[in-house]
PDB file of C-alpha atoms and ligand atoms in Angstrom:
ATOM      1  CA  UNK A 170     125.550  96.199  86.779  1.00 51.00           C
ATOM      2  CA  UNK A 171     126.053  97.894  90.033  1.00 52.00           C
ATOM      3  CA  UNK A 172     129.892  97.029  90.519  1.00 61.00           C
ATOM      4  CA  UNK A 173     132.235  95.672  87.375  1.00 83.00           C
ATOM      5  CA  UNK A 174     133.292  92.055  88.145  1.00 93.00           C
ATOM      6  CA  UNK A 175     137.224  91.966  88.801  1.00 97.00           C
ATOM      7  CA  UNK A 176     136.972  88.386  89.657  1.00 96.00           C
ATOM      8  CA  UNK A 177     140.182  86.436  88.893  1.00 96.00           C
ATOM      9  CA  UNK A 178     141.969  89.645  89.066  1.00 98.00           C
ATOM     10  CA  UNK A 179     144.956  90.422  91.271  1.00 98.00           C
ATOM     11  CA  UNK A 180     145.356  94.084  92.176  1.00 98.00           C
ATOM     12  CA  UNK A 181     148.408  95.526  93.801  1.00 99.00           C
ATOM     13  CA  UNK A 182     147.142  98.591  95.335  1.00 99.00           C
ATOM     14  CA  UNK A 183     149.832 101.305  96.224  1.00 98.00           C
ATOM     15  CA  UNK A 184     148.892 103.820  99.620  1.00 98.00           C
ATOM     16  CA  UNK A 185     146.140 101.347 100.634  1.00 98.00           C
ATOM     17  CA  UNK A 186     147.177 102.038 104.444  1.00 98.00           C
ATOM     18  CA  UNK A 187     144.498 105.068 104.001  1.00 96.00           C
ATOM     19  CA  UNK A 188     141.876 107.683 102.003  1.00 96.00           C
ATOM     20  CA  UNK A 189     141.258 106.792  98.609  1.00 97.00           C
ATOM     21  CA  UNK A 190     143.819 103.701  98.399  1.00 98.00           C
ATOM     22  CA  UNK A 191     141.800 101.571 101.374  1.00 98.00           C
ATOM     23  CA  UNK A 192     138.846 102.319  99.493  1.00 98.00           C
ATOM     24  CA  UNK A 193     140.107 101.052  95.878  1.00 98.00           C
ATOM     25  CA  UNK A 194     141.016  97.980  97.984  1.00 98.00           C
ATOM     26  CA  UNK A 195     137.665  97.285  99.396  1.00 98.00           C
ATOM     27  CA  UNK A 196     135.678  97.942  96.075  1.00 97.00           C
ATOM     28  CA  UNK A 197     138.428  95.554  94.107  1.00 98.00           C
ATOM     29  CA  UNK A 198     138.011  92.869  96.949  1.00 97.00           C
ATOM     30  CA  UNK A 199     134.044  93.405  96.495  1.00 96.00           C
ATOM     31  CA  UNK A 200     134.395  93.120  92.939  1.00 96.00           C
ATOM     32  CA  UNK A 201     135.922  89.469  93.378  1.00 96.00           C
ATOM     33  CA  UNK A 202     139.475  90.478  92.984  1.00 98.00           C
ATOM     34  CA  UNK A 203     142.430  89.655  94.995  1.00 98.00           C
ATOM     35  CA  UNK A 204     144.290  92.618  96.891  1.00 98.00           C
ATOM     36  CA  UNK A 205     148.011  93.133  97.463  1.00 99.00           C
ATOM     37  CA  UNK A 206     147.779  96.062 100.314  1.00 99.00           C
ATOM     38  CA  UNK A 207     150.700  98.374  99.681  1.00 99.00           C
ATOM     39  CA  UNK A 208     152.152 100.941 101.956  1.00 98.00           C
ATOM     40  CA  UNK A 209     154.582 101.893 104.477  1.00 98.00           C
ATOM     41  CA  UNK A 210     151.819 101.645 107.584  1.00 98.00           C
ATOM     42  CA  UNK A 211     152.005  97.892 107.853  1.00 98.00           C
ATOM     43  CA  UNK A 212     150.169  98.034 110.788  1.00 98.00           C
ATOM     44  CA  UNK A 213     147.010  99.960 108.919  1.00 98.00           C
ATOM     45  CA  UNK A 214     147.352  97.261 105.859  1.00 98.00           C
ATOM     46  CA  UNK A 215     146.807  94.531 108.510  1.00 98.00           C
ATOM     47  CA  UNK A 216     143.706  95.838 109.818  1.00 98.00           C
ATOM     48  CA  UNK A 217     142.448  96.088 106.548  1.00 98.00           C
ATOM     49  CA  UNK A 218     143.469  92.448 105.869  1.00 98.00           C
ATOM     50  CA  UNK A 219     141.764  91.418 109.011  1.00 98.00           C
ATOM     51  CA  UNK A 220     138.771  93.035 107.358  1.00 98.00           C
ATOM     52  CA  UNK A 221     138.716  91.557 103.750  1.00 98.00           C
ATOM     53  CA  UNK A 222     139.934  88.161 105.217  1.00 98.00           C
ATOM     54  CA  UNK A 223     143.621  86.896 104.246  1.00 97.00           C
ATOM     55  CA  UNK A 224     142.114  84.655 101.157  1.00 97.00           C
ATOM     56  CA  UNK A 225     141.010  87.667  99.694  1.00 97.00           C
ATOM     57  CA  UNK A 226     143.975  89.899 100.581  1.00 98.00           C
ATOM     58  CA  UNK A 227     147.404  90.528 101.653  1.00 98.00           C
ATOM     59  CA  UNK A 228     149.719  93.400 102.924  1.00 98.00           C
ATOM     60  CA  UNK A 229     153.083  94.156 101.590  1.00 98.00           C
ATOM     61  CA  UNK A 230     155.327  96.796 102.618  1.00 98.00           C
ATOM     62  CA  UNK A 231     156.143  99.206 100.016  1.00 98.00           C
ATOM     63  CA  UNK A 232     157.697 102.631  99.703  1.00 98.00           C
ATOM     64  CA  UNK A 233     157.407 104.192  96.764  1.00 98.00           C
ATOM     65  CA  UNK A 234     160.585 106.134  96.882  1.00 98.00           C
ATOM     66  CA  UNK A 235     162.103 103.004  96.323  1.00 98.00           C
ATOM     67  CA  UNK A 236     163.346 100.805  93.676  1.00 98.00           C
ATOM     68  CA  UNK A 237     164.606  97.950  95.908  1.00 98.00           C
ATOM     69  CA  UNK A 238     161.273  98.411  98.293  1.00 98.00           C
ATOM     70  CA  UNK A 239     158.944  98.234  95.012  1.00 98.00           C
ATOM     71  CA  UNK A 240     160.537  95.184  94.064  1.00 98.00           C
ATOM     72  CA  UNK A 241     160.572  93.525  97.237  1.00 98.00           C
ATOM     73  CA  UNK A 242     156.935  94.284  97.528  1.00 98.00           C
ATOM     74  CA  UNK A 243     156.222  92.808  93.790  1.00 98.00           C
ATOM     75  CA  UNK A 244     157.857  89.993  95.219  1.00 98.00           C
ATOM     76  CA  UNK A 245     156.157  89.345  98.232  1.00 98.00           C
ATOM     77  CA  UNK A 246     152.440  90.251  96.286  1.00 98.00           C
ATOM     78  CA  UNK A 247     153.657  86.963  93.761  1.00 98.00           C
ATOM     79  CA  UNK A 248     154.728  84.781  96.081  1.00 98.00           C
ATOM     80  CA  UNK A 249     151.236  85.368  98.123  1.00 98.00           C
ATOM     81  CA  UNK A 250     148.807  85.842  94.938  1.00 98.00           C
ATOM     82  CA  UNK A 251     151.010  85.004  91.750  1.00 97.00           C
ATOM     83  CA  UNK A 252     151.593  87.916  89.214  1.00 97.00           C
ATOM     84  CA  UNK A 253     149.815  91.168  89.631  1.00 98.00           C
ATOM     85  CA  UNK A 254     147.845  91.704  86.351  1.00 98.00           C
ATOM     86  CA  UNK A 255     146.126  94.844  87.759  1.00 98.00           C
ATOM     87  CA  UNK A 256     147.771  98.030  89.601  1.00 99.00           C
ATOM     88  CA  UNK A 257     146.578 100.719  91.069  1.00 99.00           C
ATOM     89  CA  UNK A 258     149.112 102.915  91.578  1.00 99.00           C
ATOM     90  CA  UNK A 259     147.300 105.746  94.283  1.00 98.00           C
ATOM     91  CA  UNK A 260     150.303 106.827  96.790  1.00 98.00           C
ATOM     92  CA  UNK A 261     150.795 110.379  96.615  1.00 98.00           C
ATOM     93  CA  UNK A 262     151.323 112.994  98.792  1.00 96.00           C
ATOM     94  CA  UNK A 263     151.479 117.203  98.850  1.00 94.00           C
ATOM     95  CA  UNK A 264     152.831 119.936 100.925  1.00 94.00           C
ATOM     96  CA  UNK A 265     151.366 123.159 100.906  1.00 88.00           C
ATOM     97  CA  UNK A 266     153.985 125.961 100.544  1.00 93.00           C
ATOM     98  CA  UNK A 267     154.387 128.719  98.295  1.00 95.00           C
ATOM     99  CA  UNK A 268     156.715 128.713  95.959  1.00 97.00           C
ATOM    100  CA  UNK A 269     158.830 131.239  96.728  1.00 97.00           C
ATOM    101  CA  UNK A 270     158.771 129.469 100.757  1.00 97.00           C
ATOM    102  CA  UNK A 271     159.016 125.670  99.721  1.00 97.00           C
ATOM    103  CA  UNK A 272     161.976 123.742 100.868  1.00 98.00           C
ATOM    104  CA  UNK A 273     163.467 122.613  98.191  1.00 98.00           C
ATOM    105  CA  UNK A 274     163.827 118.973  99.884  1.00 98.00           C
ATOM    106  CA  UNK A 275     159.665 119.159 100.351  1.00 98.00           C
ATOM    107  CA  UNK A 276     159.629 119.908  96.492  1.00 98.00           C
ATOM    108  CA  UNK A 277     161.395 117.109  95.948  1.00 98.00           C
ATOM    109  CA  UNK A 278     160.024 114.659  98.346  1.00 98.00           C
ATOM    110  CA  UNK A 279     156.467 115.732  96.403  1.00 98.00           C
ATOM    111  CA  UNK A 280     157.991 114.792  93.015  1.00 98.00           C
ATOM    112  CA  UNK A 281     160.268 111.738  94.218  1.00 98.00           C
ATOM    113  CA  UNK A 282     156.754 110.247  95.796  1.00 98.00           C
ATOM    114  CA  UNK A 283     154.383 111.115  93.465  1.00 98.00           C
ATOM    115  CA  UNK A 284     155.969 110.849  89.815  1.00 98.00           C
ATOM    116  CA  UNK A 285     159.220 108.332  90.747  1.00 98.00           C
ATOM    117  CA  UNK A 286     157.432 106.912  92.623  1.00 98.00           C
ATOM    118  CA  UNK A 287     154.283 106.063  90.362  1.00 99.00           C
ATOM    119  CA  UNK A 288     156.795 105.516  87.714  1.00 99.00           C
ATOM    120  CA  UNK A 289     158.386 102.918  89.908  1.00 99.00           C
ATOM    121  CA  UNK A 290     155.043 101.211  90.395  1.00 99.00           C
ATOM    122  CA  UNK A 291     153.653 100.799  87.448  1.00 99.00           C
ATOM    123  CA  UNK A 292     157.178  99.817  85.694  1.00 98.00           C
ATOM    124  CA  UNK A 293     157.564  97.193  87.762  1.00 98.00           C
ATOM    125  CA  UNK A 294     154.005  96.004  87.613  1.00 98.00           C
ATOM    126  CA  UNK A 295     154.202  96.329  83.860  1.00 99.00           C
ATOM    127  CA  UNK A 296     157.719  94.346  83.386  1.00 98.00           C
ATOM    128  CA  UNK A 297     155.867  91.297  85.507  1.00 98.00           C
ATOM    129  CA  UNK A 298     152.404  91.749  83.441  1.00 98.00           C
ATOM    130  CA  UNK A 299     154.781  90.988  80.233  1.00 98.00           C
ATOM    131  CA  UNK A 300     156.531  88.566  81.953  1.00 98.00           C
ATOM    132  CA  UNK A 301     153.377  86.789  82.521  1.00 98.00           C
ATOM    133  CA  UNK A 302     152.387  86.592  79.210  1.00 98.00           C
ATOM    134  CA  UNK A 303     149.910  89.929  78.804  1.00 97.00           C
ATOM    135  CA  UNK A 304     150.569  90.731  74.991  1.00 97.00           C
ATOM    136  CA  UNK A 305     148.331  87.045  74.781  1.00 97.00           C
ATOM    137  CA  UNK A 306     145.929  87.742  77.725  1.00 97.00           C
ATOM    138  CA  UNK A 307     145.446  91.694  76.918  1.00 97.00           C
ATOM    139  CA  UNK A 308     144.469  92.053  80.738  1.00 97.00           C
ATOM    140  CA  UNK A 309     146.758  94.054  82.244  1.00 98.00           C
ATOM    141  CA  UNK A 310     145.911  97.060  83.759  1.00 98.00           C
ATOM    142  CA  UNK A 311     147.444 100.311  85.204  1.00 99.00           C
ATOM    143  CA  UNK A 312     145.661 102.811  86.573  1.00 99.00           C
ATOM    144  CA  UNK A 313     147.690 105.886  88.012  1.00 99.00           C
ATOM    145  CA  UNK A 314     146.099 108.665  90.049  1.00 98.00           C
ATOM    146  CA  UNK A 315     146.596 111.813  89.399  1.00 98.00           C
ATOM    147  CA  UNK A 316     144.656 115.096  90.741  1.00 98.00           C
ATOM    148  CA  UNK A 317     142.609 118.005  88.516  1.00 98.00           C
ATOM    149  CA  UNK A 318     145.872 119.810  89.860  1.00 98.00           C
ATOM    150  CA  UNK A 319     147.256 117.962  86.509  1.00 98.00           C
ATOM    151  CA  UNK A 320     145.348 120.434  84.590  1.00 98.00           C
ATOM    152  CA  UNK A 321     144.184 123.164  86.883  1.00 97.00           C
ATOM    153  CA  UNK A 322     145.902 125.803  89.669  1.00 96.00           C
ATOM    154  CA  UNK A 323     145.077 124.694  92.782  1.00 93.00           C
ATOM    155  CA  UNK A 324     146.565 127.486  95.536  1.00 89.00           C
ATOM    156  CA  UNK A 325     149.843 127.061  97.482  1.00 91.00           C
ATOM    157  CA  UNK A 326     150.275 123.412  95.711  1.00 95.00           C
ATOM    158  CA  UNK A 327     152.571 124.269  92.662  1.00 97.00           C
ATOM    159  CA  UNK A 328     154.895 121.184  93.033  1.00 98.00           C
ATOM    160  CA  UNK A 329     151.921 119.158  93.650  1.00 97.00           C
ATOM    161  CA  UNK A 330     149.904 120.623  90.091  1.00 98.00           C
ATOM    162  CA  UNK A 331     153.781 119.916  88.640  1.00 98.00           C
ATOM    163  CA  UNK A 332     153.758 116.213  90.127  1.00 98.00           C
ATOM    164  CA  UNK A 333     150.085 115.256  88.919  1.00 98.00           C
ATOM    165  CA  UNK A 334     150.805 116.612  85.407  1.00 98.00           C
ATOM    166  CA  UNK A 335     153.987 115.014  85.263  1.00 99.00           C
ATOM    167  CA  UNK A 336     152.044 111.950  86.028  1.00 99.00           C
ATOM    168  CA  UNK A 337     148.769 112.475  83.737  1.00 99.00           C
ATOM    169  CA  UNK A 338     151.668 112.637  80.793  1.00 98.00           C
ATOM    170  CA  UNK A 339     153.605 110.163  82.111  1.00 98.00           C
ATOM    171  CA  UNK A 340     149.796 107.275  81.894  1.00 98.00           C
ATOM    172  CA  UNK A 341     149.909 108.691  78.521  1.00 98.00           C
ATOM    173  CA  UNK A 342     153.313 107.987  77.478  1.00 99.00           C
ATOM    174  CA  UNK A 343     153.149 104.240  78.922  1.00 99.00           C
ATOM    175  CA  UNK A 344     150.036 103.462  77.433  1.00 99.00           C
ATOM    176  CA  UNK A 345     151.734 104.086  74.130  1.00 98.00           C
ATOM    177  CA  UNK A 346     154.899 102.410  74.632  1.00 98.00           C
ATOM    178  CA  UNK A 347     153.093  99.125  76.267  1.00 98.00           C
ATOM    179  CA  UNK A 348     150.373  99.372  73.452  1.00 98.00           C
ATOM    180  CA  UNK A 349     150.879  95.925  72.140  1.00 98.00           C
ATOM    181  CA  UNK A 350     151.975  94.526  75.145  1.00 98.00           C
ATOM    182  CA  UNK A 351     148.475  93.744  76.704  1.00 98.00           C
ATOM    183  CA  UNK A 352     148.992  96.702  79.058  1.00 98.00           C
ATOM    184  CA  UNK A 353     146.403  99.625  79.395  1.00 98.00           C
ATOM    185  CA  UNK A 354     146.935 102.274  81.203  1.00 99.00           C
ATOM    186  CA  UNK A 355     144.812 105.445  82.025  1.00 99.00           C
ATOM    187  CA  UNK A 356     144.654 108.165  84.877  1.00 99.00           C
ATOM    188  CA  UNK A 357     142.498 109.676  86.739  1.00 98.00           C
ATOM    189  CA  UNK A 358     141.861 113.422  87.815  1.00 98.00           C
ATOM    190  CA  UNK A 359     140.018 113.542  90.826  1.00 98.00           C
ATOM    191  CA  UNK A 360     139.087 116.522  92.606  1.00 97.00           C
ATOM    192  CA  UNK A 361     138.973 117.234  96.288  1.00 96.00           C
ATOM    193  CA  UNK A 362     137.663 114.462  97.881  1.00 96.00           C
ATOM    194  CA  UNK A 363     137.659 114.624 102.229  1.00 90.00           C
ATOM    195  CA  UNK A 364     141.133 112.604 103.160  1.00 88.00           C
ATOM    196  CA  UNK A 365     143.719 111.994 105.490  1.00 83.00           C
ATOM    197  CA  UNK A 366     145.406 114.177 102.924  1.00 82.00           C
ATOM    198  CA  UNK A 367     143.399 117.645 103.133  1.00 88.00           C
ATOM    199  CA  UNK A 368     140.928 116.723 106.533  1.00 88.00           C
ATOM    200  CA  UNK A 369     143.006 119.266 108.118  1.00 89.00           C
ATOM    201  CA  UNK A 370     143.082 122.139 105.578  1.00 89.00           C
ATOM    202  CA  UNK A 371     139.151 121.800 104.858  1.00 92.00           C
ATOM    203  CA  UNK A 372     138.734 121.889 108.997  1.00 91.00           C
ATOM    204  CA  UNK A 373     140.143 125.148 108.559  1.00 93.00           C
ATOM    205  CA  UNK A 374     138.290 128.948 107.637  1.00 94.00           C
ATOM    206  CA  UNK A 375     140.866 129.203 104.805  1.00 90.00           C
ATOM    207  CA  UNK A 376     139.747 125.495 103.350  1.00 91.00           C
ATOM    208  CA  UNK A 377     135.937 125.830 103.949  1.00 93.00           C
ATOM    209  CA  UNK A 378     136.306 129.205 101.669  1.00 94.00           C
ATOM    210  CA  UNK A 379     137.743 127.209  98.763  1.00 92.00           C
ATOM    211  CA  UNK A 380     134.764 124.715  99.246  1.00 94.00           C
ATOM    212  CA  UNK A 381     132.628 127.745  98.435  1.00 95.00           C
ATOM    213  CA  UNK A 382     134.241 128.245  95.513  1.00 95.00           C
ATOM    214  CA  UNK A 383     133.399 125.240  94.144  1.00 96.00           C
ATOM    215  CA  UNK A 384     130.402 124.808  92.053  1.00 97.00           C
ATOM    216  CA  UNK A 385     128.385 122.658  94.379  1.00 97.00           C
ATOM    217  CA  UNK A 386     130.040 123.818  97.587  1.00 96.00           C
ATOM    218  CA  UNK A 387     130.443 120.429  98.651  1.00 96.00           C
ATOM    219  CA  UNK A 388     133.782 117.772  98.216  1.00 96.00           C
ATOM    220  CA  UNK A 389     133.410 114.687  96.836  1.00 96.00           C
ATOM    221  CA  UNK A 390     132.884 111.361  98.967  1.00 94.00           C
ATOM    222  CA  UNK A 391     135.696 108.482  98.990  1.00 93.00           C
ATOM    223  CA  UNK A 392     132.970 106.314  97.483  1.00 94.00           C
ATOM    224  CA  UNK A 393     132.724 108.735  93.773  1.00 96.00           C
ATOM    225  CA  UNK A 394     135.649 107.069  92.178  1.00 97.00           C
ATOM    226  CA  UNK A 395     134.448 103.354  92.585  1.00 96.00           C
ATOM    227  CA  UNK A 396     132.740 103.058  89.159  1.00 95.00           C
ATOM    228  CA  UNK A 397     135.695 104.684  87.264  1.00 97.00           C
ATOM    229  CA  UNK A 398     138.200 103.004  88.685  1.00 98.00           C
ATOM    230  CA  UNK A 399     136.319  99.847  88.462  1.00 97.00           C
ATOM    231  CA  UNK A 400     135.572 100.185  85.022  1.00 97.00           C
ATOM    232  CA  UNK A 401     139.386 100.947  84.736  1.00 98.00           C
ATOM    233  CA  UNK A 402     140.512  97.818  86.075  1.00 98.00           C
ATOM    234  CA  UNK A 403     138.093  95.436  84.232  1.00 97.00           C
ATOM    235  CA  UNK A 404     138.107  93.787  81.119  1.00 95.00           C
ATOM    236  CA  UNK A 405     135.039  95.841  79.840  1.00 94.00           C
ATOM    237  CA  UNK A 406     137.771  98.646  79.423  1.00 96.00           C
ATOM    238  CA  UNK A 407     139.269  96.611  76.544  1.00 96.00           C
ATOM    239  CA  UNK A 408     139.504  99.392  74.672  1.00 97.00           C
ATOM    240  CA  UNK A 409     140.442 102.441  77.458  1.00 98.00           C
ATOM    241  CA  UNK A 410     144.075 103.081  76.994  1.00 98.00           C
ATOM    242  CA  UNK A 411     145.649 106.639  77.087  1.00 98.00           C
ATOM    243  CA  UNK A 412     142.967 108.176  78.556  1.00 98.00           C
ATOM    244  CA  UNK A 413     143.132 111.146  81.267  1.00 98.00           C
ATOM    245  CA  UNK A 414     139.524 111.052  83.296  1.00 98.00           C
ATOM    246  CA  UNK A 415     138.563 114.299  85.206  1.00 98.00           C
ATOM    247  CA  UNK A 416     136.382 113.075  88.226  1.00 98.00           C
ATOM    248  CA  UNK A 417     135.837 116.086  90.205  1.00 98.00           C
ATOM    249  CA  UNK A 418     131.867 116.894  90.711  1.00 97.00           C
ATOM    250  CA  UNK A 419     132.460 119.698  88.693  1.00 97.00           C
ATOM    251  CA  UNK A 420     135.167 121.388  90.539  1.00 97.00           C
ATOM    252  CA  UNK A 421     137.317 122.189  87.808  1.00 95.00           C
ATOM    253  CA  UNK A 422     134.535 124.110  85.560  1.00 95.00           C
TER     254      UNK A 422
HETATM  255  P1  NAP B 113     146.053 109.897 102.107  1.00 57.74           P
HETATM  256  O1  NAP B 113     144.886 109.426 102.924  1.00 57.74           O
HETATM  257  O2  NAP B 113     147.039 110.816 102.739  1.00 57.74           O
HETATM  258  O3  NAP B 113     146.771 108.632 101.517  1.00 57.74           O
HETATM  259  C1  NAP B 113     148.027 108.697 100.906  1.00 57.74           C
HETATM  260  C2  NAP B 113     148.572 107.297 100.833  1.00 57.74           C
HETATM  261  O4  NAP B 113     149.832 107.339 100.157  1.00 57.74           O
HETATM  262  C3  NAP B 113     148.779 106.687 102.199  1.00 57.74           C
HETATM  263  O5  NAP B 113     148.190 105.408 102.214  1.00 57.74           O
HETATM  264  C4  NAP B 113     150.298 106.576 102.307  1.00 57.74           C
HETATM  265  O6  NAP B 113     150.650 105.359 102.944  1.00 57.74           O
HETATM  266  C5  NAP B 113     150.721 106.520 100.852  1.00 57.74           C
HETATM  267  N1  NAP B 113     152.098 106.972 100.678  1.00 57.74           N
HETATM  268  C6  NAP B 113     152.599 108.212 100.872  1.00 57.74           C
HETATM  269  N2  NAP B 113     153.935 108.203 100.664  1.00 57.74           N
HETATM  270  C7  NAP B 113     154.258 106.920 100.351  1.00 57.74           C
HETATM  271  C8  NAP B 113     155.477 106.270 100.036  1.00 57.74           C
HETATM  272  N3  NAP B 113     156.643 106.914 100.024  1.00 57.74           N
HETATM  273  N4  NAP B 113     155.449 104.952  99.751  1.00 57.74           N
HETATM  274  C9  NAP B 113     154.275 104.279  99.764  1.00 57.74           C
HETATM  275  N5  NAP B 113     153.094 104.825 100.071  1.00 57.74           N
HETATM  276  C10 NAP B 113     153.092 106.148 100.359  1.00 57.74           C
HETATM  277  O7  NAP B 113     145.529 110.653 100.809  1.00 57.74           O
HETATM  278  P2  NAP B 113     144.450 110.292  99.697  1.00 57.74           P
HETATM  279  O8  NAP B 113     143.552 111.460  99.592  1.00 57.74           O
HETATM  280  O9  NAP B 113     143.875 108.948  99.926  1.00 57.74           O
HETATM  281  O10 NAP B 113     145.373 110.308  98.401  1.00 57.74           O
HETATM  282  C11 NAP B 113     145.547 109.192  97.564  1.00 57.74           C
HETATM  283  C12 NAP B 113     145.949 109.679  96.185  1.00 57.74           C
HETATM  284  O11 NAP B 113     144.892 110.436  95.612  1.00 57.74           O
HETATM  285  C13 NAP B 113     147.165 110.601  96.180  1.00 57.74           C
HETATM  286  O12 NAP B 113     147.971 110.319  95.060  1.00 57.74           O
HETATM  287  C14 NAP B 113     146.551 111.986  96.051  1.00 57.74           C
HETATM  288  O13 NAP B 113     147.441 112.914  95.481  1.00 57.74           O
HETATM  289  C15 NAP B 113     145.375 111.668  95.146  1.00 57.74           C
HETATM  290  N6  NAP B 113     144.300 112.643  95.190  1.00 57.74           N
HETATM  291  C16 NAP B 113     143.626 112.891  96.328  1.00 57.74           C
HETATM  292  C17 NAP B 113     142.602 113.827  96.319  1.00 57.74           C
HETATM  293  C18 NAP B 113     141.829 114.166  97.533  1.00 57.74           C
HETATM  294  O14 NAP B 113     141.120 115.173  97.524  1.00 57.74           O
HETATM  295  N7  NAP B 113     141.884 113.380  98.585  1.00 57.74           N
HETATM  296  C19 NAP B 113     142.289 114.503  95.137  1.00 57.74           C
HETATM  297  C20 NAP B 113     142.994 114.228  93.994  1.00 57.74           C
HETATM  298  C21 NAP B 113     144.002 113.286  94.017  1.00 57.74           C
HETATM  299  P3  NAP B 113     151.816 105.188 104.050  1.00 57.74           P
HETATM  300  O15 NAP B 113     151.981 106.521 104.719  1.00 57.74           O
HETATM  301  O16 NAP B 113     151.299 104.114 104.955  1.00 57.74           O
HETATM  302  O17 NAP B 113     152.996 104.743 103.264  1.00 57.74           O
END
């Protein structure tokens, strides 16, 4: 098997506008899934529905901070595609600070985005998977990303470690309560992979030190998650629920 077959699928991707949340909607439409394109850049989403072609996906505009904007997206993905039964939920953002400089509003714009803001997404997406009927179908599926800073100190990012563990116990928590409601839902760890999110800071003396630090002096490529997060969002994870995956080439050891 060289990709997981999401065919019949319909994913509602969250930051697909760029980095690792265009990519999850390419290897999802490859896989023979439909895409909902969520973001704030509607422009970006369109390009990348020109791309996949508009019977394969659509673009909704969604900001994470919220509730009435994750709704409205949910219910422009179902009146395009029908319910979502698969969500990715990938938007997330940092700002490097220490933590005796942050602004407080940056700390909170890190947690509002990244653990409301996944919260927001996969609620909703769950509430419409159970609507739908997923305690029969068992296909629903929520994957949230987190970073290794769930687990691990990565420097000048403490609100953004505090977000992504927030969020690795937060996949745990919901795959518990929405056990027997046909609803999995893991998380992933990645480490640094080259992004819109960090180009800048590995362009720089300060980030190409870290890279040294890391055990194969290298980042990861965009294209390292696609079997996990396949796997993730297919049926042959059946039985994946709960589960925190570190993907990060070793960075963390
Ligand atoms: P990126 O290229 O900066 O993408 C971030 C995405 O999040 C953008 O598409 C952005 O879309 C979206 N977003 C930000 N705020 C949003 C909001 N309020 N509402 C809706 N969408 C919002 O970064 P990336 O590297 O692909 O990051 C994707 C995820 O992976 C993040 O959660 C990040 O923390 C995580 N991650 C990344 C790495 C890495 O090394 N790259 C490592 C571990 C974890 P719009 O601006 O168009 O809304």
């Amino acid at each position: 098997m060289s990709t997981f077959d999401l065919s019949g699928r319909t994913i509602l991707v969250t930051g697909a506008s760029s980095g690792l949340g265009r990519r999850f909607a390419r290897i999802a439409a490859a896989a023979g899934a439909r895409v909902v394109a969520a973001a704030r850049r509607t422009d970006r989403l369109a390009e990348l529905v020109g791309e996949l072609g508009a019977e394969r996906a659509c673009a909704v505009a969604m900001d994470v901070e919220s509730e009435a904007s994750v709704i409205a997206g949910y219910d422009a993905a179902e009146k395009a595609f029908g319910p979502v039964d698969t969500v990715i939920a990938n938007a997330g953002m940092n700002a490097q600070a220490l933590a005796a400089d942050i602004a407080i509003e940056d700390f909170d714009r890190v947690m509002n985005v990244n653990v409301r803001g996944a919260f927001l997404t996969a609620r909703e997406g769950a509430r419409r998977m159970m609507a739908a009927g997923s305690k029969d179908t068992g296909k629903g599926r929520i994957v949230l990303i987190a970073s290794i800073g769930a687990h691990k100190v990565l420097p000048g990012l403490t609100a953004y470690c505090a977000s992504k563990a927030a969020v690795a116990m937060m996949g745990k928590a919901l795959a518990r309560e929405w056990i027997n409601r046909g609803i999995n839902v893991n998380v992933v760890c990645p480490g640094y992979i080259e992004t819109e999110i960090n180009a800048d800071w590995f362009a720089e003396e300060g980030g190409r030190k870290q890279m040294a630090t890391f055990p194969r002096k290298r980042l990861m490529g965009e294209s390292d998650l696609d079997g996990i997060v396949g796997f993730l969002c297919s049926d042959a994870a059946r039985g994946v629920t709960g589960s925190v995956i570190t993907m990060d080439d070793g960075q963390s050891l």
